PDB file of C-alpha atoms in Angstrom:
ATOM      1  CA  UNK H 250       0.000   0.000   0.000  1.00  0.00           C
ATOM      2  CA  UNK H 251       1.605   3.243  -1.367  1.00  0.00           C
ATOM      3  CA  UNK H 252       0.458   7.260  -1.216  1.00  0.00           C
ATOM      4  CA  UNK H 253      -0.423   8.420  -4.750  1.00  0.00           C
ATOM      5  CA  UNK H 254       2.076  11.540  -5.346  1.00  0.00           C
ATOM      6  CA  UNK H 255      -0.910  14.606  -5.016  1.00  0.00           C
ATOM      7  CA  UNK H 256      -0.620  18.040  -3.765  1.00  0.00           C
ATOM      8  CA  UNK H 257      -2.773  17.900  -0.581  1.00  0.00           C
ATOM      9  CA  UNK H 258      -5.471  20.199  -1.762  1.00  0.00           C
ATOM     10  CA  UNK H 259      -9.395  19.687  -1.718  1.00  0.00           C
ATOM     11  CA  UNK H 260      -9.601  19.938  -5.545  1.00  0.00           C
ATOM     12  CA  UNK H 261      -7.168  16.415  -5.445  1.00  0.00           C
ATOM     13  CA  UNK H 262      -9.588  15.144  -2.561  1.00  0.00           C
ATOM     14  CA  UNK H 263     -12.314  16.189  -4.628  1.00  0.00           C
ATOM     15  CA  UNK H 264     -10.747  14.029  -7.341  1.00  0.00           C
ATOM     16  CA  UNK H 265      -9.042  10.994  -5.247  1.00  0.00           C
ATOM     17  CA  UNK H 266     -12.610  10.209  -4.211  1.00  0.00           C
ATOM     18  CA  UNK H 267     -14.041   9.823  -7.390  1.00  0.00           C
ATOM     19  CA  UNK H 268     -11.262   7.485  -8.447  1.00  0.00           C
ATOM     20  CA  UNK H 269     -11.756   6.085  -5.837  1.00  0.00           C
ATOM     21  CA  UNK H 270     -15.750   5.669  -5.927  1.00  0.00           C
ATOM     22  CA  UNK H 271     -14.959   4.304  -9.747  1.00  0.00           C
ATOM     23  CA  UNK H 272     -12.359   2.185  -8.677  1.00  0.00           C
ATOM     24  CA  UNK H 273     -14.986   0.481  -6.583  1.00  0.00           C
ATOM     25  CA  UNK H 274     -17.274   0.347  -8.906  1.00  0.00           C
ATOM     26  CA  UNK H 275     -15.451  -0.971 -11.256  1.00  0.00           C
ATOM     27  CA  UNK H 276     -14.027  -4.047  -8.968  1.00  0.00           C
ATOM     28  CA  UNK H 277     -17.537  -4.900  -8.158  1.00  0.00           C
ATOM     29  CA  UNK H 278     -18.130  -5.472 -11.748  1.00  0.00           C
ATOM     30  CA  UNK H 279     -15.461  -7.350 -12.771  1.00  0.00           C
ATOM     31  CA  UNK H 280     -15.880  -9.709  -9.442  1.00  0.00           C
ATOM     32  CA  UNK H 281     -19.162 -10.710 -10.854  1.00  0.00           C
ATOM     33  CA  UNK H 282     -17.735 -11.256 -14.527  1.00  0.00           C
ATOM     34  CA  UNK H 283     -14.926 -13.059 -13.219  1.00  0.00           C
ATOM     35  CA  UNK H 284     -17.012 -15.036 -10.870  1.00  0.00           C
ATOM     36  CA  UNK H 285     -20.074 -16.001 -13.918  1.00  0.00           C
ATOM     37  CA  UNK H 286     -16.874 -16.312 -16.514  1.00  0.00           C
ATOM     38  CA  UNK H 287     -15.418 -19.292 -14.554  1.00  0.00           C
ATOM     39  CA  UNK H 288     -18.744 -20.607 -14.437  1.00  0.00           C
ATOM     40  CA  UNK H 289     -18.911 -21.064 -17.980  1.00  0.00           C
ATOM     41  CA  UNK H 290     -15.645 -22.321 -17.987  1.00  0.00           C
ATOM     42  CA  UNK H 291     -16.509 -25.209 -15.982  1.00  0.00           C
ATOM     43  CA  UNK H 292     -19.170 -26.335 -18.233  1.00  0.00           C
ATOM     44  CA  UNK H 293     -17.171 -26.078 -20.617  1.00  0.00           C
ATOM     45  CA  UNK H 294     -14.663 -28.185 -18.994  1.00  0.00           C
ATOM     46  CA  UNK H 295     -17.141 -30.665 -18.058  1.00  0.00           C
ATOM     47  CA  UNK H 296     -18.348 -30.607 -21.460  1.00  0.00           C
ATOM     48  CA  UNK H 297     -14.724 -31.191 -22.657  1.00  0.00           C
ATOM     49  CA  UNK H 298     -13.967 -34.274 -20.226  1.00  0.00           C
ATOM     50  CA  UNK H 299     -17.685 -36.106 -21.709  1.00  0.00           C
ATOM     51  CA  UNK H 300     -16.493 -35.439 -25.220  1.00  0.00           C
ATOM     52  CA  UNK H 301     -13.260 -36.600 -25.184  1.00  0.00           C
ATOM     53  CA  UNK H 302     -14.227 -39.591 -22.918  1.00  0.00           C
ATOM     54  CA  UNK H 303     -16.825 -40.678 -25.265  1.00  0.00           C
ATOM     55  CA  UNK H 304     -14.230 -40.264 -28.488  1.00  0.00           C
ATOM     56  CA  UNK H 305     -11.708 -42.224 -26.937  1.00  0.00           C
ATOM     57  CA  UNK H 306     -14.108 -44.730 -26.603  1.00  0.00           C
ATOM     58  CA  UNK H 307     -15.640 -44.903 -29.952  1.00  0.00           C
ATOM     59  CA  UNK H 308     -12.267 -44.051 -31.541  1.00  0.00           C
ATOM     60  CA  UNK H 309     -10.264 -47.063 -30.019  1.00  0.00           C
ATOM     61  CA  UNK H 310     -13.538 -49.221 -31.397  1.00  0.00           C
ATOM     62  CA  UNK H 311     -13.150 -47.741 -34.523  1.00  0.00           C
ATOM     63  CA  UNK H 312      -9.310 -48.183 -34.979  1.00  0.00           C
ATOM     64  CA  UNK H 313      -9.399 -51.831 -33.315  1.00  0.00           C
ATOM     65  CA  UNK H 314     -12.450 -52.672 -36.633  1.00  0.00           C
ATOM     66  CA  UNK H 315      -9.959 -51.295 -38.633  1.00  0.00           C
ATOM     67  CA  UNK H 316      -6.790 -52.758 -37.627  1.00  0.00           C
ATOM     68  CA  UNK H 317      -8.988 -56.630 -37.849  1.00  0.00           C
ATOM     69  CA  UNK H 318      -9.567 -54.818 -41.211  1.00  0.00           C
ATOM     70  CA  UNK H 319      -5.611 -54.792 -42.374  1.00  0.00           C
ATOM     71  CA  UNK H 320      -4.832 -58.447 -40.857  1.00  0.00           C
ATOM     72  CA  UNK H 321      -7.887 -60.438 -42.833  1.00  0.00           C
ATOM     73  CA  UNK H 322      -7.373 -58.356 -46.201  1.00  0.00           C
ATOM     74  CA  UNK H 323      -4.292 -57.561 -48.065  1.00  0.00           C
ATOM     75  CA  UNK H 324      -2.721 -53.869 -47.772  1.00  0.00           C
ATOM     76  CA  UNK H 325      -3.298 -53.178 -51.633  1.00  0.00           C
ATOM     77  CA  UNK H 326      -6.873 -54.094 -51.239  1.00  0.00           C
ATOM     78  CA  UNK H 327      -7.847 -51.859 -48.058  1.00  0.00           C
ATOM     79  CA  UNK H 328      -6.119 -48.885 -49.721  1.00  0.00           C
ATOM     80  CA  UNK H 329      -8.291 -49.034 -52.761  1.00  0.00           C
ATOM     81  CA  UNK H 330     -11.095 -49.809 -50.523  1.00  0.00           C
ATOM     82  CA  UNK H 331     -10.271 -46.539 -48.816  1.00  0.00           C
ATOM     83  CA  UNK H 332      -9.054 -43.984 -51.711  1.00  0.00           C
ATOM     84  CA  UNK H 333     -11.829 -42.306 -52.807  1.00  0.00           C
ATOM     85  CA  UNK H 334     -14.214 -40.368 -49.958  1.00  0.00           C
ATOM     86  CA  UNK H 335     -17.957 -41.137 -51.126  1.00  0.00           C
ATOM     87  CA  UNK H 336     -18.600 -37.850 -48.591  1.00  0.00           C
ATOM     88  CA  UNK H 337     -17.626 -34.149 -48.559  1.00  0.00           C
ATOM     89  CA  UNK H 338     -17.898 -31.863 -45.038  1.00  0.00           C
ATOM     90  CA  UNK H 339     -18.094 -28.490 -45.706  1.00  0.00           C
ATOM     91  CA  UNK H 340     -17.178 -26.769 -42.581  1.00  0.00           C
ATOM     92  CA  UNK H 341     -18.048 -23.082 -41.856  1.00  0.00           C
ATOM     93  CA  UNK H 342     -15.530 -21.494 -38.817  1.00  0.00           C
ATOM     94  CA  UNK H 343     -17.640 -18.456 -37.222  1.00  0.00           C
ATOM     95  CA  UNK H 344     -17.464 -16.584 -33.253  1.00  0.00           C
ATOM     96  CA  UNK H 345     -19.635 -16.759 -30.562  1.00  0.00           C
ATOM     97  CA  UNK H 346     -19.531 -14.591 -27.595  1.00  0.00           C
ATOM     98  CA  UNK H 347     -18.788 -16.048 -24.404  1.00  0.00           C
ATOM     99  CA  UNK H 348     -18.631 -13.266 -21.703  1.00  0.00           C
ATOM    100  CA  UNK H 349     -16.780 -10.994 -24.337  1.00  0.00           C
ATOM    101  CA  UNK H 350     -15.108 -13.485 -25.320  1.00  0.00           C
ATOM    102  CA  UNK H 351     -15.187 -14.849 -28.793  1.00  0.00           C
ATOM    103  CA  UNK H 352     -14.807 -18.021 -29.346  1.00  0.00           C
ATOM    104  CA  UNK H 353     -15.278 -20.235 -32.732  1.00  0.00           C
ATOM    105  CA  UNK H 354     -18.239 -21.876 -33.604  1.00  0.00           C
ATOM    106  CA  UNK H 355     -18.207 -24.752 -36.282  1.00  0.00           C
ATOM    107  CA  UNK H 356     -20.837 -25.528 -38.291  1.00  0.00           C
ATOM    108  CA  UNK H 357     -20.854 -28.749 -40.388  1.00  0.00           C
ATOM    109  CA  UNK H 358     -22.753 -30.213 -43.172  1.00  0.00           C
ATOM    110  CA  UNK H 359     -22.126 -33.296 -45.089  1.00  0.00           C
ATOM    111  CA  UNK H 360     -23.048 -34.273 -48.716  1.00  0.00           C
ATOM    112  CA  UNK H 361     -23.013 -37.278 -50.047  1.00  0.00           C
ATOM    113  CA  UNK H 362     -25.657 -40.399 -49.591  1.00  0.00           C
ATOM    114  CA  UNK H 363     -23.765 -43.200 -49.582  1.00  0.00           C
ATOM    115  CA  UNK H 364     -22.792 -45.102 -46.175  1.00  0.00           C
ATOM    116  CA  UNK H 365     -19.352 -46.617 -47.470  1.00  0.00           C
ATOM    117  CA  UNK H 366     -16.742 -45.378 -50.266  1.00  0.00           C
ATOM    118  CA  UNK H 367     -16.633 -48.354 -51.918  1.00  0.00           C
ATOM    119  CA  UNK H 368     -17.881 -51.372 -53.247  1.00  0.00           C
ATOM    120  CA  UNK H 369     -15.473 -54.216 -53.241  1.00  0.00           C
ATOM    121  CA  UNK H 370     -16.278 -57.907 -52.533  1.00  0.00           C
ATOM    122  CA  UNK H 371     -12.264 -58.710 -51.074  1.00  0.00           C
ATOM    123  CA  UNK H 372     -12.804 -56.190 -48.079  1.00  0.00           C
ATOM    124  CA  UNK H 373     -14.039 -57.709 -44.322  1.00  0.00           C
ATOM    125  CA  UNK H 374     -16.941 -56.557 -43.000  1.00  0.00           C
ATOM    126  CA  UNK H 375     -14.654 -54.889 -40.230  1.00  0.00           C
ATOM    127  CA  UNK H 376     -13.682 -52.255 -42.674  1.00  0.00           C
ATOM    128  CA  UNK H 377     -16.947 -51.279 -42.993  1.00  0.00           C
ATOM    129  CA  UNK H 378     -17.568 -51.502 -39.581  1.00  0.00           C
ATOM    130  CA  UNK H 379     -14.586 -49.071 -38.924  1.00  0.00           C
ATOM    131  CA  UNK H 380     -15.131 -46.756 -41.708  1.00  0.00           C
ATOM    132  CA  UNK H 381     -19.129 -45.941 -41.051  1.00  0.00           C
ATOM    133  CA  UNK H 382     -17.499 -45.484 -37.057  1.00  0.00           C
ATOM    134  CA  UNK H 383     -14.909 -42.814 -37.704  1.00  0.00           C
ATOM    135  CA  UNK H 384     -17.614 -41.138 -40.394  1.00  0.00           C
ATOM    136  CA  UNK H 385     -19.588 -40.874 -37.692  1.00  0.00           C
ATOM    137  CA  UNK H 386     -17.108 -39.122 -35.449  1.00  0.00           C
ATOM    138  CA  UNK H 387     -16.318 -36.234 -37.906  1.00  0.00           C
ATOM    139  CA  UNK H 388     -18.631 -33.902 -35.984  1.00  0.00           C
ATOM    140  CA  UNK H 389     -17.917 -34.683 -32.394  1.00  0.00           C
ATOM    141  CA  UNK H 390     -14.000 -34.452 -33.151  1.00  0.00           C
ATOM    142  CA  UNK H 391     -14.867 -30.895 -34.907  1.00  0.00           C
ATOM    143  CA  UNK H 392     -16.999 -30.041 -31.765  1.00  0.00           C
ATOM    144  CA  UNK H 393     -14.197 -31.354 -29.494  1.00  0.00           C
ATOM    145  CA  UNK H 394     -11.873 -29.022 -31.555  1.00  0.00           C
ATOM    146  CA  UNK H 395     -13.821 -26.297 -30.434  1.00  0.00           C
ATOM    147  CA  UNK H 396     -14.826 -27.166 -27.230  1.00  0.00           C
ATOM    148  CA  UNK H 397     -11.065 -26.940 -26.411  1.00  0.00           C
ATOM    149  CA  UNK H 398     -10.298 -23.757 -27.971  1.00  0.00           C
ATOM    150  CA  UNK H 399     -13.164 -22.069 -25.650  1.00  0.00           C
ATOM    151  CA  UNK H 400     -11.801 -23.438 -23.152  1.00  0.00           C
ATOM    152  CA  UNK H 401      -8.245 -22.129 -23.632  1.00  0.00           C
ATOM    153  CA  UNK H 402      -9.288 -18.930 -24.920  1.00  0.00           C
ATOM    154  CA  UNK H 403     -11.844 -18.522 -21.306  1.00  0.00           C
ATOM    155  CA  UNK H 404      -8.729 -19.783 -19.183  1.00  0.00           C
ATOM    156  CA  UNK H 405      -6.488 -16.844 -20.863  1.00  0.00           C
ATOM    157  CA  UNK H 406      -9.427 -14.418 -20.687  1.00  0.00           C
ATOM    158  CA  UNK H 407     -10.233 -15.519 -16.624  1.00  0.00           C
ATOM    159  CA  UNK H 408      -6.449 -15.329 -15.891  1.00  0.00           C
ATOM    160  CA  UNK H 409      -6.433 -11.573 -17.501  1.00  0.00           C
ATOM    161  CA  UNK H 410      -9.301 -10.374 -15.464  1.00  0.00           C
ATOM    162  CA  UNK H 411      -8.490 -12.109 -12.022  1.00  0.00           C
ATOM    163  CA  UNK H 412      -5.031  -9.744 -12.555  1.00  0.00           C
ATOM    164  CA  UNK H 413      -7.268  -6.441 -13.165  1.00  0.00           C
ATOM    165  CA  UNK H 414      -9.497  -7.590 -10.554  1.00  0.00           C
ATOM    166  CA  UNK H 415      -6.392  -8.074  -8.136  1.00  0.00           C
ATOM    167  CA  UNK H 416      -4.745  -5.046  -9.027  1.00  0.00           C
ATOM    168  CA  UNK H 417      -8.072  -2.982  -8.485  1.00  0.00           C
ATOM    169  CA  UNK H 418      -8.429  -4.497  -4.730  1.00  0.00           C
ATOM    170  CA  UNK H 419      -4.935  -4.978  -3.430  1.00  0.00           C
ATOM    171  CA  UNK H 420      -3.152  -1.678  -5.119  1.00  0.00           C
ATOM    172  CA  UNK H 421      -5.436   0.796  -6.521  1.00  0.00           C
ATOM    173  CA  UNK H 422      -8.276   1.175  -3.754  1.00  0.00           C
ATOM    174  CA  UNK H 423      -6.139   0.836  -0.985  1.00  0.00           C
ATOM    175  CA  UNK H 424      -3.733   3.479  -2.537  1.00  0.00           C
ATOM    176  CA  UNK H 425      -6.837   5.634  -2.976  1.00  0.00           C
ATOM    177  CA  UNK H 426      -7.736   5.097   0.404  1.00  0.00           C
ATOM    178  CA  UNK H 427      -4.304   5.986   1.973  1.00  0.00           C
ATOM    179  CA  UNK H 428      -4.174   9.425  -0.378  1.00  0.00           C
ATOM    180  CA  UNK H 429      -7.390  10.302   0.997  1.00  0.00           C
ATOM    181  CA  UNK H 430      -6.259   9.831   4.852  1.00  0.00           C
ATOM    182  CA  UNK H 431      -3.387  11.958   3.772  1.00  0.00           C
ATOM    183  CA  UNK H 432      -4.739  14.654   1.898  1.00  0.00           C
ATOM    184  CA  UNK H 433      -7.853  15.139   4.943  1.00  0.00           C
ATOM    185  CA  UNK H 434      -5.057  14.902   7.686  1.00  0.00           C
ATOM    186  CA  UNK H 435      -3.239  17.534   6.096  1.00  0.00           C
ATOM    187  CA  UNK H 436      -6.004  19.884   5.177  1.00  0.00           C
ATOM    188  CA  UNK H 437      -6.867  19.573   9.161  1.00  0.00           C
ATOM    189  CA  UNK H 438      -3.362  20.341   9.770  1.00  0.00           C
ATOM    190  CA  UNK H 439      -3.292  23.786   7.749  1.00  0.00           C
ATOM    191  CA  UNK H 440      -7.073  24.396   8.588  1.00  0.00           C
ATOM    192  CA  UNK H 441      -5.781  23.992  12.524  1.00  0.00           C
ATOM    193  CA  UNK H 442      -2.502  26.399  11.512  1.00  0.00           C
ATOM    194  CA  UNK H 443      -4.393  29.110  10.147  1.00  0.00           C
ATOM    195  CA  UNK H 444      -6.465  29.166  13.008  1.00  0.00           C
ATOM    196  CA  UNK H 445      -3.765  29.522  15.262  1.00  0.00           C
ATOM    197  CA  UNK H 446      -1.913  32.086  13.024  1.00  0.00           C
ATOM    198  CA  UNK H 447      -6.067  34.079  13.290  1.00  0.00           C
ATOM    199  CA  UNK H 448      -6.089  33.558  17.188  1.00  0.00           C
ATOM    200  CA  UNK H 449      -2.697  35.273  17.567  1.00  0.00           C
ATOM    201  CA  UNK H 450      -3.307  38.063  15.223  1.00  0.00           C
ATOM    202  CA  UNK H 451      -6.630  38.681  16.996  1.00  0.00           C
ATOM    203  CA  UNK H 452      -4.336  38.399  20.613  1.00  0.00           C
ATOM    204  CA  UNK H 453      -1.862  40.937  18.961  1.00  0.00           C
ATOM    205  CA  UNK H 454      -4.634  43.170  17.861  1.00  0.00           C
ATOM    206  CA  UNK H 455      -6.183  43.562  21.242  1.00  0.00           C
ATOM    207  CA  UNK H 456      -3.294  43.813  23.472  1.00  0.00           C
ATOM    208  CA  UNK H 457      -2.469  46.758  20.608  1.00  0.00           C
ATOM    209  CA  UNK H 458      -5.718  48.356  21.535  1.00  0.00           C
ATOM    210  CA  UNK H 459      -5.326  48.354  25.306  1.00  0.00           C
ATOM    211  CA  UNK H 460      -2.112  50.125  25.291  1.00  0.00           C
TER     212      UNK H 460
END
């Protein structure tokens, strides 16, 4: 806690306290931002942990089908099986808000009908099995994608306000609050000066008068 460098005058008292009333204000505000911004943080977290516990899952299913896949067919044979993409994803990045924050948004479509890029009698049915899996996943890996970024972006954004909300309470207010003591403590010193100075003119003015 550090005194502001002001002249001790009532204009800069005046002034202090304003700061000081904003600076309160102000701290008050970003308490409760901070305070609902970590909230949304934590669902997005949560959110986060269900997705990627439910991928890891169905992506270890997926990639087990697949690997059955390579051992019962021949290399040359999965690779043609595998080639050509019978689907397109067209993926449009935008921004949502998030407590000022702005964070991507995916949208995804898909075109294309068929269920499986190929058509070839010497592939196992595990390579289907595995291909119509990880199709599946495009849009929850996409919507893990940007579940995550939120979530860094939020963390960044929480850390930057918890400093301004810090800096607010522990330096400016109480720096405020010091000037203030000082500046009033020194305006009652003068105030009590000049009255002494008036007290002794007033003494030197009578005693002139009784002579």
């Amino acid at each position: 806690m550090a005194r502001l460098n002001v002249n001790p005058t009532r204009m800069e008292l005046r002034r202090i306290k304003d700061r000081l009333q904003t600076a309160v204000k102000g701290h008050k505000l970003l308490k409760d931002k901070s305070d609902e911004m970590v909230r949304r943080f934590m669902e997005l977290i949560r959110e986060n942990k269900r997705l990627r516990r439910e991928l890891e899952t169905e992506l270890s299913d997926a990639l087990r089908a697949f690997m059955l896949a390579r051992a019962s067919s021949d290399e040359a044979s999965v690779v043609q099986a595998i080639a050509v993409p019978s689907k397109r994803v067209d993926v449009t990045c935008e921004t949502r808000s998030i407590m000022g924050v702005d964070v991507p948004s995916v949208k995804i479509e898909s075109r294309g009908d068929a269920e499986l890029p190929y058509a070839l009698p010497s592939v196992t049915g595990e390579l289907d099995l595995s291909v119509m899996k990880l199709s599946a996943l495009t849009e929850k890996l996409l919507r893990l994608a940007e579940v995550e970024k939120a979530c860094n972006m939020l963390a960044n954004e929480v850390v930057k306000n918890r400093r301004r909300v810090n800096a607010l309470e522990y330096v400016m207010i109480p720096d405020c609050e010091e000037t203030i003591k000082y500046i009033m403590m020194k305006l009652d010193e003068n105030e009590r000066s000049t009255q002494i100075r008036l007290m002794k003119v007033k003494s030197m003015i009578d005693n002139a008068n009784n002579v």
